[in-house]
Amino acid sequence: MINNNNDQLIEVKSLRKFFPVKKGFFSRIHGYVKAVDDISFKISRKSTIGLVGESGCGKTTAGRTILRLLEPTSGEVMFENKPVFNLKGKELKSIRKEMQIIFQDPFSSLNPRMTIGSIISEGLLIHKTADRRTRIDKAKELLKIVGLSPDYYNRYPHEFSGGQRQRIGIARAIALNPKFIVCDEPVSALDVSVQAQIINLLKELQSEFAISYLFISHDLSVVRYMSDYVFIMYLGRIVEHGLCEEIFHNPLHPYTQALISAIPIPDPKTKRNRIILSGDVPSPVNPPPGCYFSPRCPKAIGECFKNYPPLEEKTKGHFCACLRVPVVSIDKKGLNDEKN
């Protein structure tokens, strides 16, 4: 994933985000929703990290906490060796130019009272990087880049379709030439044909502007097309990660196997052996003892219900948190030997 330190753009270290659960007249804290619970990863320049999991697993919270749209409970995020959570004032404002987000809902993410031109150029105004004439020209140029007409500059969001609104959101995100963008399920609210257009646009922009993406989604087909490296989340924790094709060709964790078995195959004659998980996702307020996935896991044994498994390198570059998956080493001759 990372070749050397010069290629590294972002490092997330032991990130946690807990939300307090308050009850009673005095709103006393009775527990915490562990939305993100001790996750770590690195993102290299011009690469895409896919963050995958069911709804409610903490993907969006992780992305927003990295950008400090939500304040973390603990942990650290380094952007070009700068500690994001320690920055204040002008330093924080300066680094925000380099880190942007594309929101999931193209309808609610745009201010209905602002024109398209004002929405796209708002970042330029806030950071005082251009005068009024330059901001207008830049906004019209960005509209062309994302496949819209510059004549739309003075129109309002309600005049556009979902796909067009998402293009406007993308134009806003790239207006300040960021190095890193969190794509928070950017195509989940769109029609399939429009999804393909937006995904291809994101690919083109990455190539043209050398952007790194954290691509959050529960659509594994889209993640496979977009990502270089994939992280699988379950109940706030990373349960598996590795190179994209390695994850899809050789999923190790039972949860990952179940997710991949649910991917539709565009051939009615081809059948896939579906893995149907029983039960519901446990509460993040009161997760089960041991492995969080154990109540739904078809392979769980007694030990799984007692101890949470460590996230180990099971094969070269492929990490998994599962007691049922053996650790395999690769010797110099390329032979696989199972570790005791």
PDB file of N, CA and C in Angstrom, residues 22 35 37 57 149 194 214 222 235 264 267 290:
ATOM      1  N   LYS A  22     -27.161   9.536  26.574  1.00  0.00           N
ATOM      2  CA  LYS A  22     -27.654  10.235  27.761  1.00  0.00           C
ATOM      3  C   LYS A  22     -29.103   9.857  28.035  1.00  0.00           C
ATOM      4  N   ALA A  35     -18.819   4.181  17.665  1.00  0.00           N
ATOM      5  CA  ALA A  35     -18.973   4.249  16.215  1.00  0.00           C
ATOM      6  C   ALA A  35     -17.686   3.876  15.483  1.00  0.00           C
ATOM      7  N   ASP A  37     -13.864   2.399  16.558  1.00  0.00           N
ATOM      8  CA  ASP A  37     -13.199   1.840  17.735  1.00  0.00           C
ATOM      9  C   ASP A  37     -11.811   1.308  17.375  1.00  0.00           C
ATOM     10  N   CYS A  57     -21.862   0.723  10.358  1.00  0.00           N
ATOM     11  CA  CYS A  57     -20.617   0.129  10.864  1.00  0.00           C
ATOM     12  C   CYS A  57     -19.578   1.186  11.249  1.00  0.00           C
ATOM     13  N   SER A 149     -22.473  22.686 -18.189  1.00  0.00           N
ATOM     14  CA  SER A 149     -22.298  23.917 -18.958  1.00  0.00           C
ATOM     15  C   SER A 149     -21.979  25.093 -18.044  1.00  0.00           C
ATOM     16  N   VAL A 194     -26.161   6.607 -14.048  1.00  0.00           N
ATOM     17  CA  VAL A 194     -25.514   7.836 -13.587  1.00  0.00           C
ATOM     18  C   VAL A 194     -24.334   7.499 -12.679  1.00  0.00           C
ATOM     19  N   LEU A 214     -10.423   8.551  -0.037  1.00  0.00           N
ATOM     20  CA  LEU A 214     -10.963   7.553   0.878  1.00  0.00           C
ATOM     21  C   LEU A 214     -12.373   7.301   0.383  1.00  0.00           C
ATOM     22  N   VAL A 222     -18.585  -1.338  -6.942  1.00  0.00           N
ATOM     23  CA  VAL A 222     -18.025  -0.001  -7.144  1.00  0.00           C
ATOM     24  C   VAL A 222     -16.666   0.114  -6.454  1.00  0.00           C
ATOM     25  N   LEU A 235     -18.893  -3.093  12.889  1.00  0.00           N
ATOM     26  CA  LEU A 235     -19.183  -2.559  14.223  1.00  0.00           C
ATOM     27  C   LEU A 235     -18.036  -1.691  14.748  1.00  0.00           C
ATOM     28  N   PRO A 264     -24.106  -9.169  -6.936  1.00  0.00           N
ATOM     29  CA  PRO A 264     -24.858  -9.726  -8.069  1.00  0.00           C
ATOM     30  C   PRO A 264     -23.937 -10.056  -9.245  1.00  0.00           C
ATOM     31  N   ASP A 267     -25.112 -12.366 -15.043  1.00  0.00           N
ATOM     32  CA  ASP A 267     -25.332 -13.502 -15.933  1.00  0.00           C
ATOM     33  C   ASP A 267     -26.352 -14.420 -15.262  1.00  0.00           C
ATOM     34  N   GLY A 290     -15.865 -11.038  23.280  1.00  0.00           N
ATOM     35  CA  GLY A 290     -15.127 -11.755  22.246  1.00  0.00           C
ATOM     36  C   GLY A 290     -15.220 -11.041  20.906  1.00  0.00           C
TER      37      GLY A 290
END
